[in-house]
Short mmCIF file of C-alpha atoms and ligand atoms in Angstrom, two decimals:
data_model
loop_
_atom_site.label_atom_id
_atom_site.label_comp_id
_atom_site.label_asym_id
_atom_site.label_seq_id
_atom_site.Cartn_x
_atom_site.Cartn_y
_atom_site.Cartn_z
CA UNK A 1 -125.76 103.16 -72.52
CA UNK A 2 -123.17 104.77 -73.76
CA UNK A 3 -122.31 107.11 -70.38
CA UNK A 4 -119.69 108.88 -71.76
CA UNK A 5 -119.66 111.06 -75.29
CA UNK A 6 -116.25 109.29 -75.98
CA UNK A 7 -114.21 109.84 -79.23
CA UNK A 8 -112.35 112.63 -78.33
CA UNK A 9 -109.42 113.13 -81.13
CA UNK A 10 -107.37 116.12 -79.12
CA UNK A 11 -105.90 115.20 -76.31
CA UNK A 12 -107.04 113.08 -73.00
CA UNK A 13 -104.89 115.83 -70.15
CA UNK A 14 -103.82 119.47 -71.02
CA UNK A 15 -102.17 122.07 -68.83
CA UNK A 16 -101.68 125.64 -69.30
CA UNK A 17 -99.21 127.23 -66.42
CA UNK A 18 -100.44 124.84 -63.42
CA UNK A 19 -99.58 125.54 -60.27
CA UNK A 20 -100.84 122.63 -56.82
CA UNK A 21 -100.05 122.34 -54.13
CA UNK A 22 -102.06 121.94 -50.41
CA UNK A 23 -103.32 124.80 -48.01
CA UNK A 24 -101.16 128.02 -48.90
CA UNK A 25 -98.37 125.83 -50.41
CA UNK A 26 -98.15 125.57 -53.84
CA UNK A 27 -95.59 122.61 -54.53
CA UNK A 28 -95.11 121.98 -58.34
CA UNK A 29 -95.78 124.82 -60.47
CA UNK A 30 -95.23 126.50 -64.37
CA UNK A 31 -96.48 123.31 -65.62
CA UNK A 32 -98.00 123.39 -69.51
CA UNK A 33 -98.61 119.52 -70.89
CA UNK A 34 -100.37 118.24 -72.95
CA UNK A 35 -100.43 114.56 -73.47
CA UNK A 36 -102.45 112.44 -76.78
CA UNK A 37 -104.21 109.71 -76.98
CA UNK A 38 -101.82 106.63 -77.02
CA UNK A 39 -98.98 108.43 -75.73
CA UNK A 40 -97.13 106.68 -72.52
CA UNK A 41 -95.09 108.82 -70.09
CA UNK A 42 -92.65 108.03 -67.38
CA UNK A 43 -93.16 111.77 -65.00
CA UNK A 44 -89.85 110.62 -63.19
CA UNK A 45 -88.00 112.85 -60.80
CA UNK A 46 -86.21 112.92 -56.83
CA UNK A 47 -88.11 112.20 -53.31
CA UNK A 48 -90.31 115.53 -53.12
CA UNK A 49 -90.28 117.08 -55.84
CA UNK A 50 -93.84 116.91 -56.63
CA UNK A 51 -94.65 114.22 -58.78
CA UNK A 52 -97.64 112.83 -56.33
CA UNK A 53 -98.55 116.51 -56.42
CA UNK A 54 -98.37 116.43 -60.03
CA UNK A 55 -100.94 113.99 -60.60
CA UNK A 56 -102.61 114.64 -57.87
CA UNK A 57 -103.63 117.86 -58.87
CA UNK A 58 -104.52 116.51 -62.85
CA UNK A 59 -107.00 115.00 -61.07
CA UNK A 60 -108.09 117.13 -59.15
CA UNK A 61 -106.77 115.79 -55.04
CA UNK A 62 -104.90 119.03 -54.68
CA UNK A 63 -105.16 122.30 -54.13
CA UNK A 64 -104.50 123.78 -57.29
CA UNK A 65 -103.81 127.47 -56.88
CA UNK A 66 -102.66 128.91 -60.84
CA UNK A 67 -103.52 128.06 -64.94
CA UNK A 68 -105.53 125.44 -66.29
CA UNK A 69 -106.98 121.89 -66.33
CA UNK A 70 -108.28 120.90 -68.89
CA UNK A 71 -109.45 116.38 -68.81
CA UNK A 72 -110.78 116.09 -72.45
CA UNK A 73 -111.04 119.00 -73.84
CA UNK A 74 -113.19 119.69 -70.81
CA UNK A 75 -112.18 122.60 -68.12
CA UNK A 76 -111.93 119.77 -65.04
CA UNK A 77 -114.51 121.45 -62.46
CA UNK A 78 -117.36 120.43 -65.36
CA UNK A 79 -115.52 117.00 -65.39
CA UNK A 80 -117.43 114.02 -64.71
CA UNK A 81 -116.67 110.81 -67.04
CA UNK A 82 -114.33 109.46 -64.31
CA UNK A 83 -114.70 106.70 -65.40
CA UNK A 84 -112.78 107.07 -68.70
CA UNK A 85 -109.03 107.88 -66.25
CA UNK A 86 -108.13 105.38 -64.15
CA UNK A 87 -106.77 106.02 -60.67
CA UNK A 88 -103.74 104.21 -59.10
CA UNK A 89 -102.59 106.22 -55.55
CA UNK A 90 -99.04 105.87 -54.75
CA UNK A 91 -100.51 105.71 -51.29
CA UNK A 92 -102.43 103.66 -49.95
CA UNK A 93 -103.24 100.53 -47.05
CA UNK A 94 -105.70 98.69 -48.64
CA UNK A 95 -104.84 96.16 -44.81
CA UNK A 96 -106.56 97.51 -41.28
CA UNK A 97 -110.25 98.84 -40.28
CA UNK A 98 -112.39 96.91 -42.92
CA UNK A 99 -112.16 93.28 -43.88
CA UNK A 100 -112.67 93.13 -47.57
CA UNK A 101 -111.56 90.73 -50.09
CA UNK A 102 -109.80 90.53 -53.03
CA UNK A 103 -111.80 90.48 -55.92
CA UNK A 104 -114.27 92.92 -53.43
CA UNK A 105 -111.73 95.73 -53.94
CA UNK A 106 -111.96 95.60 -56.84
CA UNK A 107 -114.91 95.57 -57.56
CA UNK A 108 -114.89 99.22 -56.94
CA UNK A 109 -113.25 100.02 -59.95
CA UNK A 110 -116.40 99.03 -61.68
CA UNK A 111 -118.48 102.04 -59.38
CA UNK A 112 -118.08 104.59 -61.59
CA UNK A 113 -119.45 102.68 -64.84
CA UNK A 114 -122.83 101.91 -62.40
CA UNK A 115 -125.87 104.15 -62.75
CA UNK A 116 -126.54 105.82 -58.99
CA UNK A 117 -130.39 102.60 -59.92
CA UNK A 118 -127.55 100.23 -60.78
CA UNK A 119 -126.63 97.34 -59.89
CA UNK A 120 -123.20 94.79 -59.71
CA UNK A 121 -123.89 92.98 -62.97
CA UNK A 122 -122.53 89.59 -64.84
CA UNK A 123 -120.59 91.73 -66.62
CA UNK A 124 -119.43 93.89 -63.67
CA UNK A 125 -117.91 90.23 -61.91
CA UNK A 126 -117.31 88.92 -65.57
CA UNK A 127 -114.16 91.99 -65.49
CA UNK A 128 -113.62 92.05 -61.92
CA UNK A 129 -112.11 89.21 -62.39
CA UNK A 130 -110.47 89.84 -66.29
CA UNK A 131 -108.49 92.47 -64.30
CA UNK A 132 -107.30 89.96 -61.47
CA UNK A 133 -106.47 87.11 -63.72
CA UNK A 134 -104.22 90.62 -65.81
CA UNK A 135 -102.68 91.73 -62.71
CA UNK A 136 -101.29 87.42 -62.18
CA UNK A 137 -103.84 87.46 -58.62
CA UNK A 138 -106.66 84.58 -60.14
CA UNK A 139 -106.37 82.31 -57.93
CA UNK A 140 -106.47 84.97 -54.67
CA UNK A 141 -109.88 87.05 -54.72
CA UNK A 142 -111.24 85.30 -52.17
CA UNK A 143 -107.49 86.19 -49.90
CA UNK A 144 -108.63 88.90 -47.48
CA UNK A 145 -106.42 91.94 -49.11
CA UNK A 146 -105.15 92.60 -45.78
CA UNK A 147 -103.19 89.25 -45.46
CA UNK A 148 -101.84 90.09 -49.13
CA UNK A 149 -98.04 91.59 -49.46
CA UNK A 150 -97.45 94.67 -50.22
CA UNK A 151 -96.58 93.59 -54.25
CA UNK A 152 -99.43 91.48 -54.47
CA UNK A 153 -101.52 95.22 -52.98
CA UNK A 154 -100.44 97.33 -55.73
CA UNK A 155 -101.63 94.88 -57.48
CA UNK A 156 -104.82 94.18 -56.67
CA UNK A 157 -105.18 98.51 -57.00
CA UNK A 158 -103.84 98.48 -60.07
CA UNK A 159 -106.17 95.31 -60.99
CA UNK A 160 -108.79 98.45 -59.18
CA UNK A 161 -108.79 100.55 -61.96
CA UNK A 162 -108.54 98.42 -65.54
CA UNK A 163 -111.40 97.00 -64.13
CA UNK A 164 -112.55 100.00 -65.15
CA UNK A 165 -112.51 99.93 -68.44
CA UNK A 166 -109.97 103.58 -68.27
CA UNK A 167 -109.14 104.69 -71.65
CA UNK A 168 -106.48 106.73 -69.55
CA UNK A 169 -103.99 105.23 -66.88
CA UNK A 170 -102.20 107.64 -64.34
CA UNK A 171 -100.08 105.57 -61.92
CA UNK A 172 -98.36 106.49 -58.94
CA UNK A 173 -95.12 104.43 -58.66
CA UNK A 174 -97.20 101.41 -59.20
CA UNK A 175 -94.51 98.72 -58.46
CA UNK A 176 -92.87 99.46 -56.17
CA UNK A 177 -93.06 96.15 -53.88
CA UNK A 178 -93.71 94.21 -57.30
CA UNK A 179 -90.92 91.95 -57.72
CA UNK A 180 -89.32 91.35 -61.15
CA UNK A 181 -91.06 88.74 -62.72
CA UNK A 182 -95.14 90.79 -62.24
CA UNK A 183 -93.00 94.08 -63.33
CA UNK A 184 -92.25 92.06 -66.79
CA UNK A 185 -96.43 90.55 -65.86
CA UNK A 186 -97.62 93.99 -66.16
CA UNK A 187 -95.60 95.96 -68.59
CA UNK A 188 -96.91 93.22 -70.77
CA UNK A 189 -99.79 93.35 -70.42
CA UNK A 190 -100.17 97.60 -70.30
CA UNK A 191 -98.32 97.12 -74.06
CA UNK A 192 -101.09 95.22 -75.14
CA UNK A 193 -103.74 97.28 -73.12
CA UNK A 194 -101.42 100.84 -75.67
CA UNK A 195 -101.83 98.56 -78.67
CA UNK A 196 -105.81 99.05 -77.97
CA UNK A 197 -105.29 102.70 -77.32
CA UNK A 198 -104.96 103.29 -73.27
CA UNK A 199 -102.65 106.36 -72.68
CA UNK A 200 -100.41 105.79 -69.71
CA UNK A 201 -98.86 108.93 -67.56
CA UNK A 202 -96.58 107.54 -65.24
CA UNK A 203 -94.83 107.83 -62.09
CA UNK A 204 -92.33 105.43 -61.20
CA UNK A 205 -88.63 105.57 -59.45
CA UNK A 206 -88.02 101.91 -62.00
CA UNK A 207 -88.16 103.34 -65.91
CA UNK A 208 -86.53 99.96 -66.36
CA UNK A 209 -89.79 97.64 -65.37
CA UNK A 210 -91.36 100.79 -68.11
CA UNK A 211 -88.44 100.74 -70.88
CA UNK A 212 -90.08 99.51 -73.94
CA UNK A 213 -93.78 100.78 -73.00
CA UNK A 214 -92.33 104.57 -72.46
CA UNK A 215 -92.75 107.01 -74.66
CA UNK A 216 -92.11 110.04 -73.77
CA UNK A 217 -90.22 110.82 -69.92
CA UNK A 218 -91.02 114.09 -67.73
CA UNK A 219 -88.42 115.08 -65.20
CA UNK A 220 -89.96 117.06 -62.45
CA UNK A 221 -87.59 118.53 -59.86
CA UNK A 222 -88.17 120.82 -56.73
CA UNK A 223 -91.83 121.52 -58.19
CA UNK A 224 -90.77 122.13 -62.26
CA UNK A 225 -90.89 120.48 -64.95
CA UNK A 226 -87.46 120.25 -65.74
CA UNK A 227 -87.40 118.28 -68.75
CA UNK A 228 -89.86 117.29 -71.11
CA UNK A 229 -88.81 115.57 -74.19
CA UNK A 230 -89.24 111.49 -76.25
CA UNK A 231 -87.70 109.36 -74.30
CA UNK A 232 -85.27 107.60 -76.89
CA UNK A 233 -84.04 112.09 -76.29
CA UNK A 234 -84.40 112.02 -72.73
CA UNK A 235 -82.07 108.10 -72.75
CA UNK A 236 -78.87 110.60 -75.19
CA UNK A 237 -79.82 113.27 -72.39
CA UNK A 238 -80.44 111.52 -69.39
CA UNK A 239 -77.29 112.47 -67.55
CA UNK A 240 -77.90 115.93 -68.14
CA UNK A 241 -81.15 116.87 -66.67
CA UNK A 242 -81.07 113.46 -63.96
CA UNK A 243 -77.69 115.22 -62.08
CA UNK A 244 -76.46 113.24 -59.70
CA UNK A 245 -79.30 112.97 -57.37
CA UNK A 246 -81.41 109.93 -59.40
CA UNK A 247 -77.87 108.24 -59.55
CA UNK A 248 -78.82 105.04 -58.43
CA UNK A 249 -81.35 104.95 -61.39
CA UNK A 250 -81.61 101.75 -63.58
CA UNK A 251 -78.69 102.30 -66.38
CA UNK A 252 -80.22 100.85 -69.41
CA UNK A 253 -82.79 101.98 -69.54
CA UNK A 254 -84.09 104.01 -72.32
CA UNK A 255 -81.11 103.00 -73.73
CA UNK A 256 -82.71 101.63 -76.91
CA UNK A 257 -85.49 103.95 -78.63
CA UNK A 258 -89.34 102.84 -77.36
CA UNK A 259 -90.36 100.19 -80.73
CA UNK A 260 -90.64 97.35 -80.08
CA UNK A 261 -93.06 96.15 -77.88
CA UNK A 262 -94.16 92.69 -76.34
CA UNK A 263 -97.24 91.50 -76.65
CA UNK A 264 -98.23 88.83 -74.11
CA UNK A 265 -100.62 85.32 -75.40
CA UNK A 266 -103.08 85.98 -77.14
CA UNK A 267 -104.57 83.80 -75.26
CA UNK A 268 -105.34 86.52 -72.66
CA UNK A 269 -108.41 88.20 -72.12
CA UNK A 270 -107.59 91.64 -71.75
CA UNK A 271 -110.89 94.56 -70.59
CA UNK A 272 -110.58 97.06 -73.91
CA UNK A 273 -110.29 100.52 -73.36
CA UNK A 274 -113.30 102.20 -72.90
CA UNK A 275 -112.75 104.32 -76.36
CA UNK A 276 -115.70 105.06 -79.09
CA UNK A 277 -114.79 104.30 -82.48
CA UNK A 278 -115.75 106.31 -85.39
N1 ATP B 1 -100.73 116.34 -48.39
C1 ATP B 1 -99.99 116.74 -48.32
N2 ATP B 1 -100.58 118.30 -46.93
C2 ATP B 1 -99.29 119.28 -47.76
N3 ATP B 1 -98.03 118.67 -48.05
C3 ATP B 1 -97.86 117.76 -48.60
C4 ATP B 1 -98.66 116.94 -49.32
N4 ATP B 1 -98.66 115.46 -49.64
C5 ATP B 1 -97.24 116.43 -50.42
N5 ATP B 1 -96.64 117.53 -49.45
C6 ATP B 1 -95.86 118.24 -50.37
O1 ATP B 1 -94.95 118.46 -51.54
C7 ATP B 1 -93.19 117.93 -51.63
C8 ATP B 1 -93.94 117.21 -52.49
O2 ATP B 1 -94.32 115.90 -52.72
P1 ATP B 1 -94.43 114.95 -53.03
O3 ATP B 1 -95.75 113.66 -53.19
O4 ATP B 1 -95.12 115.91 -54.51
O5 ATP B 1 -92.89 113.72 -53.87
P2 ATP B 1 -93.10 112.83 -54.66
O6 ATP B 1 -91.95 113.52 -56.23
O7 ATP B 1 -94.01 112.17 -55.20
O8 ATP B 1 -92.07 112.68 -53.91
P3 ATP B 1 -91.49 110.21 -53.72
O9 ATP B 1 -90.61 110.18 -54.62
O10 ATP B 1 -91.04 110.21 -52.69
O11 ATP B 1 -93.90 109.22 -54.09
C9 ATP B 1 -93.11 117.55 -50.22
O12 ATP B 1 -92.36 118.76 -49.52
C10 ATP B 1 -94.07 117.44 -50.13
O13 ATP B 1 -93.94 116.99 -47.95
MG1 MG B 2 -94.49 110.66 -54.70
#
């Protein structure tokens, strides 16, 4: 049943002089970076700087113009172990044409885990239920997603990604429109998953929500990586790095080292990242 070779100790994401964009036009370029298991990397930068393009490029959802992308030490074009990566896109309308309940949407997060002949199993259902509990939407599973608020819809998408038991979770503005209390719940859930080995790459304008979790910060400006370093170094140099364009950034973020991690109560069951040991 083990679908993945698993167990790589090497980088989970590696870019070498990569450029990504759309059609004819590169939007981000010259990106070289390596993300290793267990890192929690925040991508910051002003609107339009290329943050989403960078993460889409990593996942093969934007065009690649130059350089190399490796996922789990495999060139991206040859990478087939898609369940190992979870993705929460920035823009995704869950409302509109197709009616679907919350649990149906989250269940699509299990598709990549099922064999082509497979059926939705009791285990799949259990993962869906757990993921919904983690994001605090267990009581909404039968509700039509179109009838949820924007912040609740973000949480449905996070649950969908978690339901797939990813080893790496790539999230693009996961907390946009999510209220402070629910951001806190999410941060606690993610902290627990990180403690179990999850790697996170998160684009955010709300660093405060992840301050206890983030180990590394990447700042993208005008299509280039302008800063890439430890969260503590970023905290010390934040004003230099962010200039004025993001001066509304919350001020007390990352003022302390990203050490103490809050852990959610033991009673909360967490789907394990699909990490193989040994
Ligand atoms: N699908 C697309 N096709 C063509 N150009 C695009 C597309 N998506 C984004 N762009 C362009 O790429 C540039 C960077 O956009 P991107 O979405 O990566 O920025 P961002 O840093 O994520 O911004 P935000 O903080 O607003 O989410 C912008 O100039 C944008 O117009
Ligand atoms: Mg974006």
